Amino acid sequence: MFEQIFRTNILGRPAVVTADPEINNYIFQNEGKLVEMWYLDSFSKLLAQSGESRTNVFGIIHKYARSLTLTHFGSESLKERLLPQVENIVSKSLQMWSSNGSIDIKTAVSIMVCDFTAKQLFSYDAENSSDKISEKFKKVIDAFICLPLNIPGTTYHKCLKVIKIK
């Protein structure tokens, strides 16, 4: 069992990495008991959290996101409700992409998945909306996963400027 677990450092923090489904399931079952949740420092700095409040806020956010995800995208929901919709959106997307000379498949699939998820969570209609939510979502994700370097030109610095303006 333990030959598939690796100790390493991620961004200067000790971490354990595994890709084994059984081990991952065990870890998720013991979340908060045997393992400690950790997010990049950029998360806490962008959300202005520190100390104990940092852990509590991330725990609340994590539990909410997990509950929301399982409710909308759990295995039963996938089989009964979502699979036909996924099939439909993939067919439409493939048809649309086939008329283009070339596409960046990673970007196109990311936009498709983001638009589909937004439609499921809050009835977002990508076809009839001038507001491109996938672009905004990408900027938010980029800010959360960047290194927290407050140096002009970095993603983190740009995000801090936006937060200070509002």
PDB file of C-alpha atoms in Angstrom:
ATOM      1  CA  MET A   1       0.000   0.000   0.000  1.00  0.00           C
ATOM      2  CA  PHE A   2       2.660   2.539   1.000  1.00  0.00           C
ATOM      3  CA  GLU A   3       4.876   2.132  -2.081  1.00  0.00           C
ATOM      4  CA  GLN A   4       2.495   4.476  -3.923  1.00  0.00           C
ATOM      5  CA  ILE A   5       2.822   7.335  -1.421  1.00  0.00           C
ATOM      6  CA  PHE A   6       5.516   9.948  -1.938  1.00  0.00           C
ATOM      7  CA  ARG A   7       6.823  12.606   0.435  1.00  0.00           C
ATOM      8  CA  THR A   8       7.790  15.882  -1.189  1.00  0.00           C
ATOM      9  CA  ASN A   9       7.659  19.648  -0.835  1.00  0.00           C
ATOM     10  CA  ILE A  10       5.149  21.744  -2.728  1.00  0.00           C
ATOM     11  CA  LEU A  11       5.969  25.449  -2.758  1.00  0.00           C
ATOM     12  CA  GLY A  12       8.203  25.014   0.270  1.00  0.00           C
ATOM     13  CA  ARG A  13       5.680  23.059   2.340  1.00  0.00           C
ATOM     14  CA  PRO A  14       5.985  19.365   3.219  1.00  0.00           C
ATOM     15  CA  ALA A  15       3.333  17.282   1.472  1.00  0.00           C
ATOM     16  CA  VAL A  16       2.336  13.703   0.788  1.00  0.00           C
ATOM     17  CA  VAL A  17       1.301  12.829  -2.767  1.00  0.00           C
ATOM     18  CA  THR A  18      -0.600   9.745  -3.899  1.00  0.00           C
ATOM     19  CA  ALA A  19      -2.472   8.754  -7.031  1.00  0.00           C
ATOM     20  CA  ASP A  20      -3.806   5.473  -5.635  1.00  0.00           C
ATOM     21  CA  PRO A  21      -7.645   5.490  -5.558  1.00  0.00           C
ATOM     22  CA  GLU A  22      -7.869   3.361  -2.389  1.00  0.00           C
ATOM     23  CA  ILE A  23      -5.450   5.572  -0.475  1.00  0.00           C
ATOM     24  CA  ASN A  24      -7.198   8.733  -1.701  1.00  0.00           C
ATOM     25  CA  ASN A  25     -10.555   7.318  -0.586  1.00  0.00           C
ATOM     26  CA  TYR A  26      -9.082   6.532   2.847  1.00  0.00           C
ATOM     27  CA  ILE A  27      -7.721  10.076   3.113  1.00  0.00           C
ATOM     28  CA  PHE A  28     -11.054  11.644   2.110  1.00  0.00           C
ATOM     29  CA  GLN A  29     -12.905   9.460   4.636  1.00  0.00           C
ATOM     30  CA  ASN A  30     -10.582  10.713   7.381  1.00  0.00           C
ATOM     31  CA  GLU A  31     -10.510  14.340   6.330  1.00  0.00           C
ATOM     32  CA  GLY A  32     -10.007  16.597   9.327  1.00  0.00           C
ATOM     33  CA  LYS A  33      -9.027  13.624  11.514  1.00  0.00           C
ATOM     34  CA  LEU A  34      -5.823  12.202  10.054  1.00  0.00           C
ATOM     35  CA  VAL A  35      -4.952  14.777   7.421  1.00  0.00           C
ATOM     36  CA  GLU A  36      -4.639  18.536   7.484  1.00  0.00           C
ATOM     37  CA  MET A  37      -6.201  20.624   4.758  1.00  0.00           C
ATOM     38  CA  TRP A  38      -3.805  23.082   3.117  1.00  0.00           C
ATOM     39  CA  TYR A  39      -4.257  25.703   0.452  1.00  0.00           C
ATOM     40  CA  LEU A  40      -1.746  27.975  -1.242  1.00  0.00           C
ATOM     41  CA  ASP A  41      -0.810  31.101   0.706  1.00  0.00           C
ATOM     42  CA  SER A  42      -2.367  33.157  -2.093  1.00  0.00           C
ATOM     43  CA  PHE A  43      -5.803  31.839  -1.013  1.00  0.00           C
ATOM     44  CA  SER A  44      -5.477  33.163   2.524  1.00  0.00           C
ATOM     45  CA  LYS A  45      -3.854  36.422   1.485  1.00  0.00           C
ATOM     46  CA  LEU A  46      -6.467  37.159  -1.190  1.00  0.00           C
ATOM     47  CA  LEU A  47      -9.259  36.334   1.272  1.00  0.00           C
ATOM     48  CA  ALA A  48      -7.483  38.323   4.027  1.00  0.00           C
ATOM     49  CA  GLN A  49      -7.395  35.374   6.418  1.00  0.00           C
ATOM     50  CA  SER A  50      -4.737  34.451   8.954  1.00  0.00           C
ATOM     51  CA  GLY A  51      -4.244  32.233  11.991  1.00  0.00           C
ATOM     52  CA  GLU A  52      -7.215  30.208  13.259  1.00  0.00           C
ATOM     53  CA  SER A  53      -9.756  32.111  11.144  1.00  0.00           C
ATOM     54  CA  ARG A  54      -7.851  30.948   8.064  1.00  0.00           C
ATOM     55  CA  THR A  55      -8.450  27.289   8.933  1.00  0.00           C
ATOM     56  CA  ASN A  56     -12.093  27.837   9.873  1.00  0.00           C
ATOM     57  CA  VAL A  57     -12.922  29.812   6.735  1.00  0.00           C
ATOM     58  CA  PHE A  58     -11.235  27.281   4.461  1.00  0.00           C
ATOM     59  CA  GLY A  59     -13.005  24.452   6.285  1.00  0.00           C
ATOM     60  CA  ILE A  60     -16.366  26.140   5.757  1.00  0.00           C
ATOM     61  CA  ILE A  61     -15.610  26.920   2.104  1.00  0.00           C
ATOM     62  CA  HIS A  62     -14.348  23.382   1.514  1.00  0.00           C
ATOM     63  CA  LYS A  63     -17.403  21.753   3.128  1.00  0.00           C
ATOM     64  CA  TYR A  64     -19.771  24.003   1.170  1.00  0.00           C
ATOM     65  CA  ALA A  65     -17.993  23.373  -2.143  1.00  0.00           C
ATOM     66  CA  ARG A  66     -17.863  19.632  -1.507  1.00  0.00           C
ATOM     67  CA  SER A  67     -21.564  19.470  -0.609  1.00  0.00           C
ATOM     68  CA  LEU A  68     -22.509  21.561  -3.630  1.00  0.00           C
ATOM     69  CA  THR A  69     -20.377  19.448  -5.930  1.00  0.00           C
ATOM     70  CA  LEU A  70     -21.713  16.125  -4.662  1.00  0.00           C
ATOM     71  CA  THR A  71     -25.320  17.350  -4.822  1.00  0.00           C
ATOM     72  CA  HIS A  72     -25.073  18.493  -8.415  1.00  0.00           C
ATOM     73  CA  PHE A  73     -22.427  16.144  -9.770  1.00  0.00           C
ATOM     74  CA  GLY A  74     -22.698  12.952  -7.660  1.00  0.00           C
ATOM     75  CA  SER A  75     -22.893   9.535  -9.317  1.00  0.00           C
ATOM     76  CA  GLU A  76     -26.706   9.235  -9.249  1.00  0.00           C
ATOM     77  CA  SER A  77     -27.177  12.727 -10.627  1.00  0.00           C
ATOM     78  CA  LEU A  78     -24.601  11.986 -13.316  1.00  0.00           C
ATOM     79  CA  LYS A  79     -26.384   8.876 -14.515  1.00  0.00           C
ATOM     80  CA  GLU A  80     -29.928  10.190 -14.456  1.00  0.00           C
ATOM     81  CA  ARG A  81     -29.722  13.849 -15.308  1.00  0.00           C
ATOM     82  CA  LEU A  82     -26.330  15.072 -16.396  1.00  0.00           C
ATOM     83  CA  LEU A  83     -25.069  12.451 -18.837  1.00  0.00           C
ATOM     84  CA  PRO A  84     -27.641  13.266 -21.545  1.00  0.00           C
ATOM     85  CA  GLN A  85     -26.882  16.981 -21.138  1.00  0.00           C
ATOM     86  CA  VAL A  86     -23.127  16.373 -21.313  1.00  0.00           C
ATOM     87  CA  GLU A  87     -23.622  14.317 -24.458  1.00  0.00           C
ATOM     88  CA  ASN A  88     -25.661  17.148 -25.986  1.00  0.00           C
ATOM     89  CA  ILE A  89     -23.155  19.908 -25.178  1.00  0.00           C
ATOM     90  CA  VAL A  90     -20.203  17.806 -26.389  1.00  0.00           C
ATOM     91  CA  SER A  91     -21.992  17.129 -29.695  1.00  0.00           C
ATOM     92  CA  LYS A  92     -22.790  20.837 -30.149  1.00  0.00           C
ATOM     93  CA  SER A  93     -19.225  21.818 -29.292  1.00  0.00           C
ATOM     94  CA  LEU A  94     -17.681  19.275 -31.656  1.00  0.00           C
ATOM     95  CA  GLN A  95     -19.958  20.474 -34.442  1.00  0.00           C
ATOM     96  CA  MET A  96     -19.001  24.102 -33.770  1.00  0.00           C
ATOM     97  CA  TRP A  97     -15.280  23.286 -33.555  1.00  0.00           C
ATOM     98  CA  SER A  98     -15.364  21.327 -36.821  1.00  0.00           C
ATOM     99  CA  SER A  99     -16.146  24.527 -38.731  1.00  0.00           C
ATOM    100  CA  ASN A 100     -13.010  26.238 -37.346  1.00  0.00           C
ATOM    101  CA  GLY A 101      -9.652  25.846 -39.040  1.00  0.00           C
ATOM    102  CA  SER A 102      -7.881  25.048 -35.791  1.00  0.00           C
ATOM    103  CA  ILE A 103      -8.619  25.354 -32.094  1.00  0.00           C
ATOM    104  CA  ASP A 104      -6.738  25.222 -28.826  1.00  0.00           C
ATOM    105  CA  ILE A 105      -8.406  22.092 -27.469  1.00  0.00           C
ATOM    106  CA  LYS A 106      -7.411  22.706 -23.829  1.00  0.00           C
ATOM    107  CA  THR A 107      -8.936  26.190 -23.856  1.00  0.00           C
ATOM    108  CA  ALA A 108     -12.022  25.101 -25.802  1.00  0.00           C
ATOM    109  CA  VAL A 109     -12.732  22.159 -23.482  1.00  0.00           C
ATOM    110  CA  SER A 110     -12.145  24.342 -20.405  1.00  0.00           C
ATOM    111  CA  ILE A 111     -14.666  26.888 -21.681  1.00  0.00           C
ATOM    112  CA  MET A 112     -17.165  24.128 -22.478  1.00  0.00           C
ATOM    113  CA  VAL A 113     -16.831  22.573 -19.003  1.00  0.00           C
ATOM    114  CA  CYS A 114     -17.012  25.951 -17.250  1.00  0.00           C
ATOM    115  CA  ASP A 115     -20.112  27.015 -19.198  1.00  0.00           C
ATOM    116  CA  PHE A 116     -21.802  23.664 -18.537  1.00  0.00           C
ATOM    117  CA  THR A 117     -21.020  23.826 -14.817  1.00  0.00           C
ATOM    118  CA  ALA A 118     -22.293  27.421 -14.599  1.00  0.00           C
ATOM    119  CA  LYS A 119     -25.487  26.365 -16.367  1.00  0.00           C
ATOM    120  CA  GLN A 120     -26.031  23.596 -13.816  1.00  0.00           C
ATOM    121  CA  LEU A 121     -25.216  25.712 -10.765  1.00  0.00           C
ATOM    122  CA  PHE A 122     -26.955  28.986 -11.600  1.00  0.00           C
ATOM    123  CA  SER A 123     -28.716  28.624 -14.969  1.00  0.00           C
ATOM    124  CA  TYR A 124     -26.080  30.525 -16.932  1.00  0.00           C
ATOM    125  CA  ASP A 125     -26.802  30.561 -20.672  1.00  0.00           C
ATOM    126  CA  ALA A 126     -23.494  30.903 -22.525  1.00  0.00           C
ATOM    127  CA  GLU A 127     -25.110  31.157 -25.959  1.00  0.00           C
ATOM    128  CA  ASN A 128     -27.330  34.134 -25.085  1.00  0.00           C
ATOM    129  CA  SER A 129     -25.061  35.928 -22.626  1.00  0.00           C
ATOM    130  CA  SER A 130     -22.625  38.674 -23.536  1.00  0.00           C
ATOM    131  CA  ASP A 131     -20.901  38.051 -20.195  1.00  0.00           C
ATOM    132  CA  LYS A 132     -18.177  35.446 -20.781  1.00  0.00           C
ATOM    133  CA  ILE A 133     -18.109  33.777 -17.384  1.00  0.00           C
ATOM    134  CA  SER A 134     -15.395  31.281 -18.350  1.00  0.00           C
ATOM    135  CA  GLU A 135     -12.898  34.133 -18.873  1.00  0.00           C
ATOM    136  CA  LYS A 136     -13.709  35.634 -15.467  1.00  0.00           C
ATOM    137  CA  PHE A 137     -13.517  32.240 -13.793  1.00  0.00           C
ATOM    138  CA  LYS A 138     -10.086  31.634 -15.347  1.00  0.00           C
ATOM    139  CA  LYS A 139      -8.826  34.941 -13.913  1.00  0.00           C
ATOM    140  CA  VAL A 140     -10.080  34.006 -10.442  1.00  0.00           C
ATOM    141  CA  ILE A 141      -8.478  30.556 -10.618  1.00  0.00           C
ATOM    142  CA  ASP A 142      -5.215  32.051 -11.901  1.00  0.00           C
ATOM    143  CA  ALA A 143      -5.166  34.426  -8.923  1.00  0.00           C
ATOM    144  CA  PHE A 144      -5.784  31.639  -6.412  1.00  0.00           C
ATOM    145  CA  ILE A 145      -3.125  29.294  -7.770  1.00  0.00           C
ATOM    146  CA  CYS A 146      -0.377  31.847  -8.356  1.00  0.00           C
ATOM    147  CA  LEU A 147       2.598  32.397  -6.108  1.00  0.00           C
ATOM    148  CA  PRO A 148       1.779  35.182  -3.650  1.00  0.00           C
ATOM    149  CA  LEU A 149       4.453  37.587  -4.926  1.00  0.00           C
ATOM    150  CA  ASN A 150       3.380  41.198  -4.654  1.00  0.00           C
ATOM    151  CA  ILE A 151       5.597  42.368  -7.516  1.00  0.00           C
ATOM    152  CA  PRO A 152       4.250  44.567 -10.328  1.00  0.00           C
ATOM    153  CA  GLY A 153       3.315  42.467 -13.347  1.00  0.00           C
ATOM    154  CA  THR A 154       2.517  39.270 -11.431  1.00  0.00           C
ATOM    155  CA  THR A 155      -0.984  37.808 -11.375  1.00  0.00           C
ATOM    156  CA  TYR A 156      -1.088  38.162  -7.593  1.00  0.00           C
ATOM    157  CA  HIS A 157      -0.166  41.866  -7.724  1.00  0.00           C
ATOM    158  CA  LYS A 158      -2.863  42.541 -10.349  1.00  0.00           C
ATOM    159  CA  CYS A 159      -5.450  40.781  -8.202  1.00  0.00           C
ATOM    160  CA  LEU A 160      -4.447  42.776  -5.109  1.00  0.00           C
ATOM    161  CA  LYS A 161      -4.865  46.003  -7.088  1.00  0.00           C
ATOM    162  CA  VAL A 162      -8.393  44.983  -8.101  1.00  0.00           C
ATOM    163  CA  ILE A 163      -9.277  44.132  -4.489  1.00  0.00           C
ATOM    164  CA  LYS A 164      -7.977  47.514  -3.242  1.00  0.00           C
ATOM    165  CA  ILE A 165      -9.975  49.412  -5.873  1.00  0.00           C
ATOM    166  CA  LYS A 166     -13.273  47.865  -4.825  1.00  0.00           C
TER     167      LYS A 166
END
